[in-house]
Amino acid sequence: MKKNKIIPTITKILVVILISLIAFIGIYVQKTNRMENVIKDYKYNMDLEGRRVLSLKVNDEKETIIKDAEGKKVEEELSDEEISQKGYTKEEIPNNKEEVLTLENYEKSKEIIEKRLKELKVNNYIIRLEEATGTIYLELPEDNNIDHTISNISEVGKFEIQDAETEEVLISNNQLKNADVLYNTDTTGTTVYLSIELNKEGKEKLNEISRTYVKTEVEKEENTPEEQKTEENATEDQKTEETETKTETVEKKISLKIDGSEMLSTSFEDPIENGTIQLSMGQSTSDKETLNDTIEKASTIATLLDKGNLPIKYKLDENKYVATDLTWDVLQKVAIVAGLILVIALIVLILKYKFKGLLASISFIGFIAVCTLIIRYTNVIVTLNSLVSMFIVVLLNYIFNVIILNTLKKEKSINNVIKQSFKEFFIKMIPVVIISIAFSFVSWIPISSFGMTMVWGLAIIALYNIIITRSFLK
């Protein structure tokens, strides 16, 4: 090799090594008390990762509520003796009234749960409705966020702004437009806010409420008896009344509730004209663990509100993990065998094509690394079918590299070599490309993942070999 080509070649090799290290090992940074890989993880299908099987049944139980003498709901927990002593009453109310248990509401509940799953970026799931009973059956991929996902889908998501005194509902889910999570960072740390945006009707209503539910000062006249004693009239029991004016602050409050739990009780200092309420979710903090917990809580509420409330209350009846039949030990053995085949194939390439074969082999390893990164960041769900598709892509790239190296024996210009190799290879690949694109649009994940992996793989074969392999062999 000419001396003036040594440094560029070594640089290219180092770049490929760097890409391979990032893809196969990752980039780790310090987060709280542990090291965390910032490279996005794969999204596995249930046939590889296992799955969580759930059943949501219509809640046929009755809820016991305590009311005071004025008929207001009492939030504190009391024994029967304490209820009797305070003159309170206990009522049992069904979680679901008979009139809401309709097929229309069952289907609407299923639709809202699907929207929540998509909002949480859970695309790989199975859901079905038992129309006779309203029971919803779910199969979700087992991952680190599974418990957070379950808590999102099973809650009702009922939003209400009430009169704090009379409990009259002033604004409900019907006036909701959007819910989102916002952040504000200052010198003390980061504060998480739940931002609730109302529609046109809700905006007008909130404007009216914010002008009504305020602190006001009221003047009151009080008569205060006071003993008056004089020399002329020193009757001991004689009293005169003196009128006194006092200023009293009256605060009319609203109560903001989500699923019956009070999130906020306040009055308004200024009118709200933009139709947006921002709720602070706890204190400002710089602790990452606390911040992540707060963000997760706010995100849960935002998801519940954003996609509508369930018309029916459900209870989680079944929640079990079903392991995959294909264990990781088996996959590791398959990976080892595949790795050995790859090493043998690259050795053959080096023995047959010498130094150019070595450069093509180094480039080939970089190709596999780039493929794994693309699969991660394009959200391709890894299934058994996609692993087969990936094996085919690697094999096709090997064949393409052999075509390039064979053409190099006849043609010295690398540009002409690439053109001839592309013509010979990709004309034959046209039927494969068409079938792969068609598979990508199939709703069944095992087929779509196969198609998407193949489409991305063929695209990388074209671009990678034009840019990287061509550069190595130039």
mmCIF file with all atom_site columns, C-alpha atoms in Angstrom, residues 358-447:
data_model
loop_
_atom_site.group_PDB
_atom_site.id
_atom_site.type_symbol
_atom_site.label_atom_id
_atom_site.label_alt_id
_atom_site.label_comp_id
_atom_site.label_asym_id
_atom_site.label_entity_id
_atom_site.label_seq_id
_atom_site.pdbx_PDB_ins_code
_atom_site.Cartn_x
_atom_site.Cartn_y
_atom_site.Cartn_z
_atom_site.occupancy
_atom_site.B_iso_or_equiv
_atom_site.pdbx_formal_charge
_atom_site.auth_seq_id
_atom_site.auth_comp_id
_atom_site.auth_asym_id
_atom_site.auth_atom_id
_atom_site.pdbx_PDB_model_num
ATOM 1  C CA . LEU A 1 358 ? -9.571  -7.979  4.383   1.00 0.00 ? 358 LEU A CA 1
ATOM 2  C CA . LEU A 1 359 ? -10.827 -4.443  3.723   1.00 0.00 ? 359 LEU A CA 1
ATOM 3  C CA . ALA A 1 360 ? -14.192 -5.799  2.520   1.00 0.00 ? 360 ALA A CA 1
ATOM 4  C CA . SER A 1 361 ? -14.425 -7.946  5.696   1.00 0.00 ? 361 SER A CA 1
ATOM 5  C CA . ILE A 1 362 ? -13.806 -4.942  7.978   1.00 0.00 ? 362 ILE A CA 1
ATOM 6  C CA . SER A 1 363 ? -16.407 -2.972  6.033   1.00 0.00 ? 363 SER A CA 1
ATOM 7  C CA . PHE A 1 364 ? -18.789 -5.948  6.321   1.00 0.00 ? 364 PHE A CA 1
ATOM 8  C CA . ILE A 1 365 ? -18.628 -5.888  10.139  1.00 0.00 ? 365 ILE A CA 1
ATOM 9  C CA . GLY A 1 366 ? -19.457 -2.172  10.053  1.00 0.00 ? 366 GLY A CA 1
ATOM 10 C CA . PHE A 1 367 ? -22.449 -2.986  7.835   1.00 0.00 ? 367 PHE A CA 1
ATOM 11 C CA . ILE A 1 368 ? -23.882 -5.358  10.464  1.00 0.00 ? 368 ILE A CA 1
ATOM 12 C CA . ALA A 1 369 ? -23.344 -2.712  13.167  1.00 0.00 ? 369 ALA A CA 1
ATOM 13 C CA . VAL A 1 370 ? -25.177 -0.045  11.145  1.00 0.00 ? 370 VAL A CA 1
ATOM 14 C CA . CYS A 1 371 ? -28.076 -2.476  10.516  1.00 0.00 ? 371 CYS A CA 1
ATOM 15 C CA . THR A 1 372 ? -28.528 -3.104  14.257  1.00 0.00 ? 372 THR A CA 1
ATOM 16 C CA . LEU A 1 373 ? -28.567 0.643   14.983  1.00 0.00 ? 373 LEU A CA 1
ATOM 17 C CA . ILE A 1 374 ? -31.086 1.342   12.215  1.00 0.00 ? 374 ILE A CA 1
ATOM 18 C CA . ILE A 1 375 ? -33.407 -1.405  13.505  1.00 0.00 ? 375 ILE A CA 1
ATOM 19 C CA . ARG A 1 376 ? -33.312 0.172   16.980  1.00 0.00 ? 376 ARG A CA 1
ATOM 20 C CA . TYR A 1 377 ? -34.004 3.729   15.890  1.00 0.00 ? 377 TYR A CA 1
ATOM 21 C CA . THR A 1 378 ? -36.672 2.917   13.293  1.00 0.00 ? 378 THR A CA 1
ATOM 22 C CA . ASN A 1 379 ? -38.684 1.065   15.985  1.00 0.00 ? 379 ASN A CA 1
ATOM 23 C CA . VAL A 1 380 ? -38.717 -2.223  14.072  1.00 0.00 ? 380 VAL A CA 1
ATOM 24 C CA . ILE A 1 381 ? -40.158 -4.860  16.406  1.00 0.00 ? 381 ILE A CA 1
ATOM 25 C CA . VAL A 1 382 ? -37.738 -7.776  16.688  1.00 0.00 ? 382 VAL A CA 1
ATOM 26 C CA . THR A 1 383 ? -39.488 -11.091 16.046  1.00 0.00 ? 383 THR A CA 1
ATOM 27 C CA . LEU A 1 384 ? -38.321 -14.538 14.996  1.00 0.00 ? 384 LEU A CA 1
ATOM 28 C CA . ASN A 1 385 ? -39.302 -13.572 11.448  1.00 0.00 ? 385 ASN A CA 1
ATOM 29 C CA . SER A 1 386 ? -37.272 -10.358 11.564  1.00 0.00 ? 386 SER A CA 1
ATOM 30 C CA . LEU A 1 387 ? -34.220 -12.333 12.777  1.00 0.00 ? 387 LEU A CA 1
ATOM 31 C CA . VAL A 1 388 ? -34.613 -14.589 9.726   1.00 0.00 ? 388 VAL A CA 1
ATOM 32 C CA . SER A 1 389 ? -34.966 -11.460 7.570   1.00 0.00 ? 389 SER A CA 1
ATOM 33 C CA . MET A 1 390 ? -31.787 -10.008 9.119   1.00 0.00 ? 390 MET A CA 1
ATOM 34 C CA . PHE A 1 391 ? -29.907 -13.232 8.330   1.00 0.00 ? 391 PHE A CA 1
ATOM 35 C CA . ILE A 1 392 ? -31.060 -12.983 4.685   1.00 0.00 ? 392 ILE A CA 1
ATOM 36 C CA . VAL A 1 393 ? -29.940 -9.306  4.532   1.00 0.00 ? 393 VAL A CA 1
ATOM 37 C CA . VAL A 1 394 ? -26.467 -10.212 5.847   1.00 0.00 ? 394 VAL A CA 1
ATOM 38 C CA . LEU A 1 395 ? -26.243 -13.047 3.301   1.00 0.00 ? 395 LEU A CA 1
ATOM 39 C CA . LEU A 1 396 ? -27.315 -10.731 0.455   1.00 0.00 ? 396 LEU A CA 1
ATOM 40 C CA . ASN A 1 397 ? -24.698 -8.167  1.458   1.00 0.00 ? 397 ASN A CA 1
ATOM 41 C CA . TYR A 1 398 ? -22.046 -10.900 1.472   1.00 0.00 ? 398 TYR A CA 1
ATOM 42 C CA . ILE A 1 399 ? -23.088 -11.941 -2.040  1.00 0.00 ? 399 ILE A CA 1
ATOM 43 C CA . PHE A 1 400 ? -23.028 -8.285  -3.142  1.00 0.00 ? 400 PHE A CA 1
ATOM 44 C CA . ASN A 1 401 ? -19.505 -7.849  -1.747  1.00 0.00 ? 401 ASN A CA 1
ATOM 45 C CA . VAL A 1 402 ? -18.330 -10.976 -3.603  1.00 0.00 ? 402 VAL A CA 1
ATOM 46 C CA . ILE A 1 403 ? -19.798 -9.529  -6.822  1.00 0.00 ? 403 ILE A CA 1
ATOM 47 C CA . ILE A 1 404 ? -17.884 -6.272  -6.214  1.00 0.00 ? 404 ILE A CA 1
ATOM 48 C CA . LEU A 1 405 ? -14.590 -8.107  -5.517  1.00 0.00 ? 405 LEU A CA 1
ATOM 49 C CA . ASN A 1 406 ? -15.009 -10.334 -8.585  1.00 0.00 ? 406 ASN A CA 1
ATOM 50 C CA . THR A 1 407 ? -15.741 -7.313  -10.786 1.00 0.00 ? 407 THR A CA 1
ATOM 51 C CA . LEU A 1 408 ? -12.603 -5.593  -9.430  1.00 0.00 ? 408 LEU A CA 1
ATOM 52 C CA . LYS A 1 409 ? -10.508 -8.317  -11.102 1.00 0.00 ? 409 LYS A CA 1
ATOM 53 C CA . LYS A 1 410 ? -11.790 -7.240  -14.532 1.00 0.00 ? 410 LYS A CA 1
ATOM 54 C CA . GLU A 1 411 ? -12.387 -3.499  -14.013 1.00 0.00 ? 411 GLU A CA 1
ATOM 55 C CA . LYS A 1 412 ? -9.884  -1.150  -12.332 1.00 0.00 ? 412 LYS A CA 1
ATOM 56 C CA . SER A 1 413 ? -12.173 1.884   -11.894 1.00 0.00 ? 413 SER A CA 1
ATOM 57 C CA . ILE A 1 414 ? -14.033 1.508   -8.587  1.00 0.00 ? 414 ILE A CA 1
ATOM 58 C CA . ASN A 1 415 ? -16.871 3.723   -9.865  1.00 0.00 ? 415 ASN A CA 1
ATOM 59 C CA . ASN A 1 416 ? -17.445 1.416   -12.847 1.00 0.00 ? 416 ASN A CA 1
ATOM 60 C CA . VAL A 1 417 ? -17.203 -1.597  -10.534 1.00 0.00 ? 417 VAL A CA 1
ATOM 61 C CA . ILE A 1 418 ? -19.936 -0.230  -8.263  1.00 0.00 ? 418 ILE A CA 1
ATOM 62 C CA . LYS A 1 419 ? -22.175 0.600   -11.263 1.00 0.00 ? 419 LYS A CA 1
ATOM 63 C CA . GLN A 1 420 ? -21.784 -2.865  -12.786 1.00 0.00 ? 420 GLN A CA 1
ATOM 64 C CA . SER A 1 421 ? -22.241 -4.609  -9.425  1.00 0.00 ? 421 SER A CA 1
ATOM 65 C CA . PHE A 1 422 ? -25.394 -2.601  -8.663  1.00 0.00 ? 422 PHE A CA 1
ATOM 66 C CA . LYS A 1 423 ? -26.817 -3.414  -12.081 1.00 0.00 ? 423 LYS A CA 1
ATOM 67 C CA . GLU A 1 424 ? -26.109 -7.126  -11.692 1.00 0.00 ? 424 GLU A CA 1
ATOM 68 C CA . PHE A 1 425 ? -27.367 -7.343  -8.097  1.00 0.00 ? 425 PHE A CA 1
ATOM 69 C CA . PHE A 1 426 ? -30.332 -4.985  -7.687  1.00 0.00 ? 426 PHE A CA 1
ATOM 70 C CA . ILE A 1 427 ? -32.124 -5.860  -10.927 1.00 0.00 ? 427 ILE A CA 1
ATOM 71 C CA . LYS A 1 428 ? -32.475 -9.379  -9.501  1.00 0.00 ? 428 LYS A CA 1
ATOM 72 C CA . MET A 1 429 ? -33.648 -7.877  -6.173  1.00 0.00 ? 429 MET A CA 1
ATOM 73 C CA . ILE A 1 430 ? -36.659 -5.980  -7.637  1.00 0.00 ? 430 ILE A CA 1
ATOM 74 C CA . PRO A 1 431 ? -39.189 -8.775  -6.841  1.00 0.00 ? 431 PRO A CA 1
ATOM 75 C CA . VAL A 1 432 ? -37.743 -9.049  -3.301  1.00 0.00 ? 432 VAL A CA 1
ATOM 76 C CA . VAL A 1 433 ? -38.079 -5.277  -2.779  1.00 0.00 ? 433 VAL A CA 1
ATOM 77 C CA . ILE A 1 434 ? -41.716 -5.280  -3.952  1.00 0.00 ? 434 ILE A CA 1
ATOM 78 C CA . ILE A 1 435 ? -42.655 -8.225  -1.705  1.00 0.00 ? 435 ILE A CA 1
ATOM 79 C CA . SER A 1 436 ? -40.820 -6.676  1.292   1.00 0.00 ? 436 SER A CA 1
ATOM 80 C CA . ILE A 1 437 ? -42.634 -3.348  0.911   1.00 0.00 ? 437 ILE A CA 1
ATOM 81 C CA . ALA A 1 438 ? -45.970 -5.167  0.671   1.00 0.00 ? 438 ALA A CA 1
ATOM 82 C CA . PHE A 1 439 ? -45.161 -7.169  3.827   1.00 0.00 ? 439 PHE A CA 1
ATOM 83 C CA . SER A 1 440 ? -44.308 -3.941  5.695   1.00 0.00 ? 440 SER A CA 1
ATOM 84 C CA . PHE A 1 441 ? -47.921 -2.752  5.458   1.00 0.00 ? 441 PHE A CA 1
ATOM 85 C CA . VAL A 1 442 ? -49.432 -5.988  6.799   1.00 0.00 ? 442 VAL A CA 1
ATOM 86 C CA . SER A 1 443 ? -50.998 -5.437  10.237  1.00 0.00 ? 443 SER A CA 1
ATOM 87 C CA . TRP A 1 444 ? -49.748 -8.777  11.614  1.00 0.00 ? 444 TRP A CA 1
ATOM 88 C CA . ILE A 1 445 ? -46.462 -7.985  13.373  1.00 0.00 ? 445 ILE A CA 1
ATOM 89 C CA . PRO A 1 446 ? -44.474 -11.156 12.480  1.00 0.00 ? 446 PRO A CA 1
ATOM 90 C CA . ILE A 1 447 ? -45.025 -10.447 8.756   1.00 0.00 ? 447 ILE A CA 1
#
